[in-house]
Short mmCIF file of C-alpha atoms and ligand atoms in Angstrom, two decimals:
data_model
loop_
_atom_site.label_atom_id
_atom_site.label_comp_id
_atom_site.label_asym_id
_atom_site.label_seq_id
_atom_site.Cartn_x
_atom_site.Cartn_y
_atom_site.Cartn_z
CA MET A 1 -1.06 64.63 184.64
CA TYR A 2 0.66 68.42 185.91
CA ASP A 3 -0.95 70.61 184.34
CA ILE A 4 1.74 73.45 184.41
CA GLN A 5 -0.64 75.79 181.68
CA LYS A 6 -3.68 75.91 183.95
CA ILE A 7 -1.41 76.19 187.45
CA ARG A 8 0.40 79.10 185.21
CA GLU A 9 -3.02 80.63 184.56
CA ASP A 10 -2.97 80.84 188.66
CA PHE A 11 -0.28 83.13 189.09
CA PRO A 12 -0.72 86.49 187.19
CA ILE A 13 2.51 87.87 188.00
CA LEU A 14 4.17 85.09 185.89
CA SER A 15 1.84 86.71 182.92
CA ARG A 16 4.67 90.02 183.26
CA GLU A 17 7.37 91.56 181.12
CA VAL A 18 10.40 93.02 182.53
CA TYR A 19 12.39 95.35 179.64
CA HIS A 20 9.96 93.59 177.12
CA HIS A 21 10.76 90.20 177.36
CA PRO A 22 8.54 87.69 179.43
CA LEU A 23 9.53 87.81 182.95
CA VAL A 24 11.47 84.17 184.46
CA TYR A 25 11.21 84.09 187.41
CA LEU A 26 13.96 82.10 189.74
CA ASP A 27 14.44 83.16 193.07
CA ASN A 28 12.13 81.54 194.40
CA GLY A 29 13.85 80.52 197.50
CA ALA A 30 14.22 83.79 198.27
CA THR A 31 10.39 84.40 198.21
CA THR A 32 6.93 82.15 195.89
CA GLN A 33 4.56 84.53 193.47
CA LYS A 34 0.93 83.69 195.63
CA PRO A 35 -1.84 82.29 193.52
CA ARG A 36 -5.09 84.12 192.87
CA GLN A 37 -6.90 82.05 195.41
CA VAL A 38 -4.49 83.31 198.15
CA ILE A 39 -4.98 87.06 197.55
CA GLU A 40 -8.59 87.02 196.59
CA ALA A 41 -8.85 84.68 200.09
CA MET A 42 -6.80 88.10 201.34
CA VAL A 43 -8.44 90.19 199.95
CA ASN A 44 -12.38 89.44 200.63
CA GLU A 45 -11.38 88.63 204.08
CA TYR A 46 -11.00 92.33 204.44
CA TYR A 47 -13.73 93.24 202.43
CA SER A 48 -15.93 91.20 204.85
CA VAL A 49 -15.28 89.45 207.51
CA ASN A 50 -12.13 92.06 208.70
CA ALA A 51 -12.38 92.10 213.22
CA ASN A 52 -10.01 91.60 215.33
CA VAL A 53 -10.23 87.13 216.61
CA HIS A 54 -10.73 86.05 220.05
CA ARG A 55 -12.30 86.94 222.63
CA GLY A 56 -14.89 88.72 220.49
CA VAL A 57 -18.26 88.93 221.18
CA HIS A 58 -19.43 90.18 218.37
CA PHE A 59 -20.55 88.08 215.24
CA LEU A 60 -16.97 89.20 212.95
CA SER A 61 -15.48 88.26 215.36
CA GLN A 62 -16.33 85.19 215.95
CA GLN A 63 -15.97 84.51 211.84
CA ALA A 64 -12.23 85.15 212.18
CA THR A 65 -11.37 83.63 214.95
CA GLU A 66 -13.04 80.66 213.18
CA LEU A 67 -11.56 81.38 209.97
CA HIS A 68 -8.17 81.86 212.21
CA GLU A 69 -8.43 78.55 213.66
CA ALA A 70 -10.19 76.79 210.48
CA SER A 71 -5.69 78.31 209.62
CA ARG A 72 -4.52 76.57 212.97
CA GLU A 73 -5.49 72.86 211.85
CA THR A 74 -5.00 73.57 207.73
CA VAL A 75 -1.58 73.54 209.02
CA ARG A 76 -1.89 70.65 211.39
CA ARG A 77 -3.31 69.02 208.33
CA PHE A 78 -0.25 69.61 206.19
CA ILE A 79 2.52 68.32 208.31
CA GLY A 80 0.46 65.70 209.79
CA ALA A 81 1.02 67.60 213.28
CA ARG A 82 -0.85 65.61 216.61
CA SER A 83 -2.46 68.62 217.55
CA ASN A 84 -3.32 72.03 217.20
CA SER A 85 -2.12 72.95 220.03
CA GLU A 86 1.30 71.65 218.49
CA ILE A 87 1.17 74.87 215.79
CA ILE A 88 2.36 78.22 216.65
CA PHE A 89 1.91 80.84 214.21
CA THR A 90 5.27 82.75 213.40
CA ARG A 91 5.76 85.86 211.85
CA GLY A 92 8.18 83.38 209.25
CA THR A 93 11.06 80.81 209.95
CA THR A 94 13.52 83.77 210.96
CA GLU A 95 10.81 84.21 214.25
CA SER A 96 10.51 80.62 214.15
CA MET A 97 13.84 80.26 215.38
CA ASN A 98 14.45 83.22 216.58
CA LEU A 99 11.85 81.63 219.61
CA LEU A 100 13.20 78.25 219.27
CA ALA A 101 16.78 79.26 220.61
CA PHE A 102 15.20 81.90 222.83
CA CYS A 103 12.74 79.60 224.95
CA PHE A 104 14.16 76.27 224.59
CA GLY A 105 17.48 78.64 226.03
CA GLU A 106 15.92 79.72 228.44
CA ALA A 107 14.22 76.14 229.94
CA PHE A 108 16.97 73.46 228.60
CA MET A 109 20.66 75.19 228.63
CA LYS A 110 22.45 76.52 230.46
CA GLU A 111 26.40 77.36 230.43
CA GLY A 112 28.60 75.45 228.81
CA ASP A 113 25.92 74.10 226.92
CA GLU A 114 25.44 73.11 223.17
CA VAL A 115 23.46 72.53 220.77
CA ILE A 116 24.64 71.37 216.91
CA VAL A 117 24.24 73.18 213.40
CA SER A 118 25.60 72.34 209.89
CA THR A 119 28.14 73.89 208.10
CA MET A 120 25.53 74.68 206.02
CA GLU A 121 22.97 76.41 208.15
CA HIS A 122 21.26 79.66 206.89
CA HIS A 123 22.16 83.19 209.73
CA SER A 124 18.58 82.35 210.77
CA ASN A 125 19.58 79.20 212.29
CA ILE A 126 23.35 80.64 213.89
CA VAL A 127 22.58 83.82 214.59
CA PRO A 128 19.37 82.95 217.21
CA TRP A 129 22.41 80.43 219.02
CA GLN A 130 25.04 83.08 219.37
CA LEU A 131 22.66 86.27 220.03
CA LEU A 132 21.58 83.09 223.09
CA GLN A 133 25.38 82.43 223.61
CA LYS A 134 26.28 85.72 224.23
CA ARG A 135 22.84 85.09 226.49
CA LYS A 136 24.19 82.06 228.34
CA GLY A 137 27.23 80.95 227.44
CA ILE A 138 26.38 77.93 225.32
CA ARG A 139 28.37 76.27 222.05
CA ILE A 140 27.83 75.85 219.32
CA GLN A 141 29.03 72.77 217.11
CA VAL A 142 29.21 72.02 213.51
CA ILE A 143 28.79 69.20 210.93
CA PRO A 144 31.14 69.58 208.50
CA MET A 145 29.92 68.52 204.66
CA ASN A 146 32.18 67.12 201.87
CA ASP A 147 32.46 68.71 198.85
CA LYS A 148 29.40 67.57 197.18
CA GLY A 149 27.70 70.08 200.02
CA GLU A 150 26.71 66.48 202.05
CA LEU A 151 27.19 66.47 205.39
CA GLN A 152 29.14 64.30 207.25
CA LEU A 153 26.70 61.97 209.49
CA GLU A 154 30.94 60.45 211.11
CA GLU A 155 31.26 63.99 212.00
CA TYR A 156 28.15 64.57 212.87
CA LYS A 157 28.31 61.65 216.00
CA LYS A 158 31.32 62.51 217.04
CA LEU A 159 29.72 65.80 218.27
CA PHE A 160 27.40 64.76 220.87
CA ASN A 161 28.74 64.37 224.44
CA GLU A 162 27.15 65.35 228.06
CA HIS A 163 26.73 68.65 226.98
CA THR A 164 25.07 68.48 223.79
CA LYS A 165 20.72 69.52 224.07
CA LEU A 166 19.86 70.11 220.89
CA VAL A 167 20.29 69.74 217.38
CA SER A 168 19.17 72.53 214.86
CA VAL A 169 19.19 71.43 210.87
CA ALA A 170 18.01 73.04 207.58
CA HIS A 171 16.12 70.02 206.25
CA VAL A 172 17.28 71.94 203.14
CA SER A 173 19.91 74.23 201.81
CA ASN A 174 18.62 77.57 200.68
CA VAL A 175 22.37 77.42 198.66
CA LEU A 176 22.70 73.78 197.61
CA GLY A 177 19.83 72.92 197.45
CA THR A 178 21.26 69.03 199.06
CA VAL A 179 17.93 67.55 200.73
CA ASN A 180 19.72 66.64 204.36
CA PRO A 181 18.95 63.04 205.72
CA VAL A 182 16.51 64.44 208.49
CA ARG A 183 15.39 61.28 209.16
CA GLU A 184 18.61 59.77 209.88
CA ILE A 185 20.04 62.47 212.15
CA ILE A 186 16.71 62.82 214.23
CA ARG A 187 17.02 58.98 214.33
CA ILE A 188 20.50 59.06 215.30
CA ALA A 189 20.58 62.04 217.95
CA HIS A 190 17.32 60.41 219.64
CA GLU A 191 19.50 57.06 220.21
CA ARG A 192 20.81 60.29 222.62
CA ASP A 193 17.60 61.24 224.25
CA ILE A 194 18.10 64.89 222.14
CA PRO A 195 16.07 66.46 220.61
CA VAL A 196 15.67 67.45 217.26
CA ALA A 197 14.89 71.43 215.31
CA ILE A 198 14.48 71.57 212.21
CA ASP A 199 14.45 74.53 209.86
CA GLY A 200 11.98 73.51 206.99
CA ALA A 201 11.88 76.53 205.32
CA GLN A 202 13.17 75.15 202.23
CA GLY A 203 12.20 71.94 202.69
CA ALA A 204 7.72 72.40 202.91
CA PRO A 205 7.88 74.41 199.63
CA HIS A 206 9.30 71.42 197.92
CA MET A 207 7.98 67.86 199.16
CA LYS A 208 6.01 66.07 201.64
CA VAL A 209 6.29 66.83 205.27
CA ASP A 210 5.19 64.50 208.11
CA VAL A 211 6.67 66.18 211.39
CA GLN A 212 5.42 62.70 213.18
CA ALA A 213 7.04 60.19 210.36
CA LEU A 214 10.01 62.43 210.99
CA ASP A 215 9.63 62.03 215.31
CA ALA A 216 11.37 65.98 214.33
CA ASP A 217 11.04 68.09 218.08
CA PHE A 218 10.28 71.18 215.78
CA TYR A 219 10.07 72.52 212.35
CA ALA A 220 9.51 75.85 211.19
CA PHE A 221 8.54 76.83 207.55
CA SER A 222 7.42 80.26 206.16
CA GLY A 223 4.54 80.53 204.57
CA HIS A 224 5.73 83.65 201.86
CA LYS A 225 8.51 80.36 200.49
CA ILE A 226 4.71 78.71 199.97
CA TYR A 227 2.89 80.46 197.36
CA GLY A 228 1.39 82.67 201.12
CA PRO A 229 1.61 85.17 202.16
CA THR A 230 4.90 88.09 203.88
CA GLY A 231 4.44 87.82 207.15
CA VAL A 232 3.26 84.40 208.58
CA GLY A 233 5.04 80.78 209.62
CA VAL A 234 5.36 78.35 211.52
CA LEU A 235 6.87 76.61 214.26
CA TYR A 236 5.36 73.14 214.99
CA GLY A 237 7.04 71.97 218.83
CA LYS A 238 6.41 68.31 220.41
CA GLU A 239 3.72 69.54 223.25
CA LYS A 240 5.75 67.96 225.85
CA LEU A 241 8.21 70.72 225.23
CA LEU A 242 7.36 73.75 224.72
CA ASP A 243 4.61 73.16 227.07
CA ALA A 244 7.73 72.94 229.48
CA MET A 245 8.75 75.76 227.50
CA PRO A 246 8.34 79.82 228.57
CA PRO A 247 6.77 82.62 226.83
CA TYR A 248 8.25 84.15 224.22
CA GLN A 249 7.31 88.56 224.36
CA GLY A 250 4.33 89.02 226.91
CA GLY A 251 1.70 90.82 226.34
CA GLY A 252 -2.54 90.83 225.45
CA GLU A 253 -3.58 86.82 224.08
CA MET A 254 -0.58 85.00 225.88
CA ILE A 255 -1.95 85.44 229.12
CA GLN A 256 -4.32 83.74 231.17
CA ARG A 257 -4.71 86.01 233.92
CA VAL A 258 -2.52 89.57 234.75
CA SER A 259 -2.09 90.74 238.36
CA PHE A 260 0.14 93.04 239.71
CA GLU A 261 1.33 90.42 242.25
CA LYS A 262 0.78 87.47 239.77
CA THR A 263 0.69 86.62 235.92
CA THR A 264 -0.27 83.40 234.97
CA PHE A 265 0.01 82.20 231.74
CA ASN A 266 -2.38 80.84 228.61
CA THR A 267 -2.32 77.14 227.65
CA LEU A 268 -0.40 76.44 223.91
CA PRO A 269 0.04 77.46 221.72
CA PHE A 270 -1.52 80.91 223.10
CA LYS A 271 1.09 81.14 225.22
CA PHE A 272 3.58 81.52 222.57
CA GLU A 273 1.41 83.59 219.90
CA ALA A 274 1.38 87.40 222.22
CA GLY A 275 -0.88 90.52 220.38
CA THR A 276 -3.06 90.64 217.60
CA PRO A 277 -2.22 88.05 215.50
CA ASP A 278 -1.97 88.78 210.88
CA TYR A 279 -4.96 86.86 210.94
CA VAL A 280 -6.00 87.65 207.58
CA ALA A 281 -2.42 86.03 206.04
CA THR A 282 -2.87 82.94 208.37
CA THR A 283 -6.27 82.30 205.98
CA GLY A 284 -3.82 83.75 203.21
CA LEU A 285 -1.32 80.56 203.92
CA ALA A 286 -4.19 78.76 204.43
CA LYS A 287 -5.34 79.22 201.11
CA ALA A 288 -2.12 78.68 199.88
CA LEU A 289 -1.56 75.10 201.57
CA ASP A 290 -4.80 74.29 200.36
CA TYR A 291 -4.48 74.47 196.59
CA VAL A 292 -0.45 72.70 197.15
CA SER A 293 -2.45 70.02 198.49
CA ALA A 294 -5.36 70.14 195.82
CA ILE A 295 -2.23 69.51 193.00
CA GLY A 296 0.10 67.85 195.78
CA MET A 297 3.35 67.82 196.91
CA ASN A 298 4.64 64.67 195.13
CA GLN A 299 3.69 66.15 192.51
CA ILE A 300 5.00 68.88 193.30
CA GLN A 301 8.34 67.24 193.90
CA LEU A 302 8.70 65.64 191.32
CA HIS A 303 7.65 67.93 188.58
CA GLU A 304 10.82 70.09 190.45
CA GLN A 305 13.29 67.35 190.29
CA GLU A 306 12.07 66.68 186.69
CA LEU A 307 12.76 71.18 185.96
CA THR A 308 15.93 70.73 188.72
CA GLN A 309 17.61 68.07 186.61
CA TYR A 310 17.01 68.80 183.27
CA ALA A 311 18.84 72.16 184.35
CA MET A 312 22.01 70.83 186.11
CA GLN A 313 22.46 69.02 183.03
CA GLN A 314 22.08 71.91 180.12
CA ILE A 315 24.28 74.68 183.04
CA ARG A 316 27.10 71.72 183.26
CA GLN A 317 27.51 73.02 178.82
CA ILE A 318 28.27 76.62 180.22
CA PRO A 319 32.02 76.76 179.47
CA ASP A 320 34.01 77.74 182.54
CA ILE A 321 30.69 76.31 184.63
CA HIS A 322 31.40 76.31 188.53
CA ILE A 323 27.91 74.82 190.87
CA TYR A 324 28.27 74.55 194.08
CA GLY A 325 26.19 71.86 195.82
CA GLU A 326 26.24 68.32 194.28
CA ALA A 327 24.57 66.63 196.56
CA GLU A 328 23.13 63.37 195.65
CA GLN A 329 19.47 64.39 197.32
CA LYS A 330 19.39 68.12 196.11
CA ASP A 331 16.52 69.74 195.55
CA ALA A 332 15.56 72.99 192.77
CA VAL A 333 17.98 75.02 193.67
CA ILE A 334 21.32 74.99 191.67
CA SER A 335 23.87 77.84 192.76
CA PHE A 336 26.62 78.60 190.78
CA ASN A 337 29.97 81.06 189.00
CA VAL A 338 30.82 81.34 185.58
CA GLY A 339 34.51 81.99 184.97
CA LYS A 340 35.47 84.99 187.29
CA ILE A 341 32.64 86.64 186.13
CA HIS A 342 31.39 88.94 189.72
CA HIS A 343 28.11 86.88 190.77
CA LEU A 344 26.68 90.12 190.95
CA ASP A 345 26.78 90.91 187.36
CA ILE A 346 25.29 87.87 186.25
CA GLY A 347 22.16 88.64 187.35
CA MET A 348 22.15 92.06 186.45
CA LEU A 349 22.19 90.91 183.15
CA LEU A 350 20.23 88.26 183.19
CA ASP A 351 17.94 91.09 184.70
CA ARG A 352 17.72 92.98 181.82
CA LEU A 353 16.99 89.21 180.18
CA GLY A 354 14.15 89.19 181.67
CA ILE A 355 15.26 86.66 184.31
CA ALA A 356 15.54 86.99 187.59
CA VAL A 357 17.77 85.29 190.29
CA ARG A 358 19.39 85.98 193.39
CA THR A 359 23.97 86.66 193.78
CA GLY A 360 25.37 87.45 197.03
CA HIS A 361 25.78 84.88 200.53
CA HIS A 362 22.63 84.05 200.48
CA CYS A 363 22.59 84.31 204.66
CA ALA A 364 24.65 81.63 204.71
CA GLU A 365 28.41 83.59 204.38
CA PRO A 366 29.57 79.81 206.39
CA LEU A 367 29.04 78.65 203.49
CA MET A 368 30.61 81.02 201.35
CA GLN A 369 33.88 80.40 203.39
CA ARG A 370 34.16 77.03 203.74
CA LEU A 371 33.35 76.89 199.20
CA GLY A 372 36.51 79.32 200.16
CA ILE A 373 34.51 82.36 197.12
CA GLU A 374 31.78 85.47 198.13
CA GLY A 375 28.74 84.74 196.76
CA THR A 376 27.10 83.09 193.76
CA VAL A 377 23.99 83.51 190.86
CA ARG A 378 21.38 81.18 192.35
CA ALA A 379 18.26 79.95 190.50
CA SER A 380 15.63 78.52 192.49
CA PHE A 381 12.35 76.50 191.16
CA ALA A 382 8.87 76.24 192.12
CA LEU A 383 5.78 74.64 190.86
CA TYR A 384 5.30 76.86 187.87
CA ASN A 385 8.83 76.90 186.49
CA THR A 386 8.68 75.18 182.68
CA LYS A 387 11.72 73.74 180.88
CA THR A 388 12.46 76.49 178.31
CA GLU A 389 12.28 79.03 181.61
CA VAL A 390 15.38 76.50 182.05
CA ASP A 391 16.21 76.92 178.50
CA GLN A 392 16.23 80.92 178.43
CA LEU A 393 17.91 80.71 181.75
CA ILE A 394 21.10 78.06 179.61
CA ALA A 395 21.04 80.81 176.63
CA GLY A 396 21.26 83.87 179.38
CA LEU A 397 23.70 82.12 180.32
CA ASP A 398 25.38 81.42 177.50
CA ARG A 399 25.47 84.73 175.81
CA ILE A 400 27.04 86.19 178.96
CA ALA A 401 29.41 83.71 178.82
CA LYS A 402 30.61 84.53 175.75
CA MET A 403 30.35 88.07 175.68
CA PHE A 404 32.88 87.97 178.27
N1 LIG B 501 15.63 79.37 206.71
C1 LIG B 501 16.28 78.98 205.48
C2 LIG B 501 16.75 77.37 204.95
C3 LIG B 501 15.97 79.95 204.32
O1 LIG B 501 15.84 79.70 203.15
C4 LIG B 501 15.48 81.15 205.08
C5 LIG B 501 14.99 82.44 203.96
N2 LIG B 501 15.50 82.43 202.86
C6 LIG B 501 15.12 81.42 206.34
C7 LIG B 501 15.52 80.74 206.93
C8 LIG B 501 14.62 82.76 206.58
O2 LIG B 501 13.22 82.68 206.37
P1 LIG B 501 12.47 83.62 206.25
O3 LIG B 501 13.25 85.04 205.67
O4 LIG B 501 11.47 83.68 206.19
O5 LIG B 501 11.68 84.15 208.16
#
């Protein structure tokens, strides 16, 4: 039983009004709202536990460390990783991908080596590779997609050659909503002994992820897109690969011994976690994962799928609508334009009705180039959205379409 009213009551912000309209928050792809349970856990930690983690002899430091490491265990369980050593806390998906590109690049790539990404990547899975390209002279290969917004796996297979070192693709497109066949993408790469990294920023919040079942070599996601706080994210990596990679940043926490002659590094995962971690945010993230787990990721996915299908049916009725992303496997994101109306105008007019959507290129300019457009309006759904909110979006769009 999916008790949407009860769920909505957990999110205080959802009862806000915007321009005298009840808030309809459909910008969940950018960030999700936070349940009371997450906010309170973080406030409580600042009120009664706060102390820097690791190596503290005093009571509070030990308690803060226990909370922080328990959060790592919660993340491990949530994504089905084998060991806590494989869970690196970062600031978010962007930092996870930069860490990956830098450290994997240092360890395993040289001039002329290649990474395979896809047309629908977020800039955070493009630009870090371009930085590596500048530094080391690697090459970037791109999996093309069809007009429905699905990756072309036959073309993907043709991109492998003796220079290929890694495949790095999005689990779910933040623009098209396409759920990429990552299991198949990984299987194809592994047949050729090539590891695969998954940008799960839009995957983990919407479906059950099991990194071992997927056999993903790396998996990245952000706390704030899964009802947790900003400033924290995760990079999962297989221990064998992480062990072979050099540190990302130097400083406290990541070392074993330091002298001016020779420094040795800490064990996993601390080798990749220089400096004081955001241990209050990791508590918040763990609370968020507990929260979604209690509802059930499969239940959440069912709810969001139903909502997306309903919204797709309704939105097709809008005159002159153009929808980007009609993949068979599509989740929780709808990008569109209406006639010749600028996406920004639609976003601003919807805002006046209390409806929050995102407009622009969504940090996916190469995808916009493939689609031949400047930008779109994007409505993206979360576990607390309702059909009534979809109806409000449609009524708003109908009004705007008629106005123009
Ligand atoms: N990848 C994808 C697919 C995303 O949607 C986003 C966020 N829009 C990111 C990466 C970057 O996430 P963050 O800004 O939390 O680092």
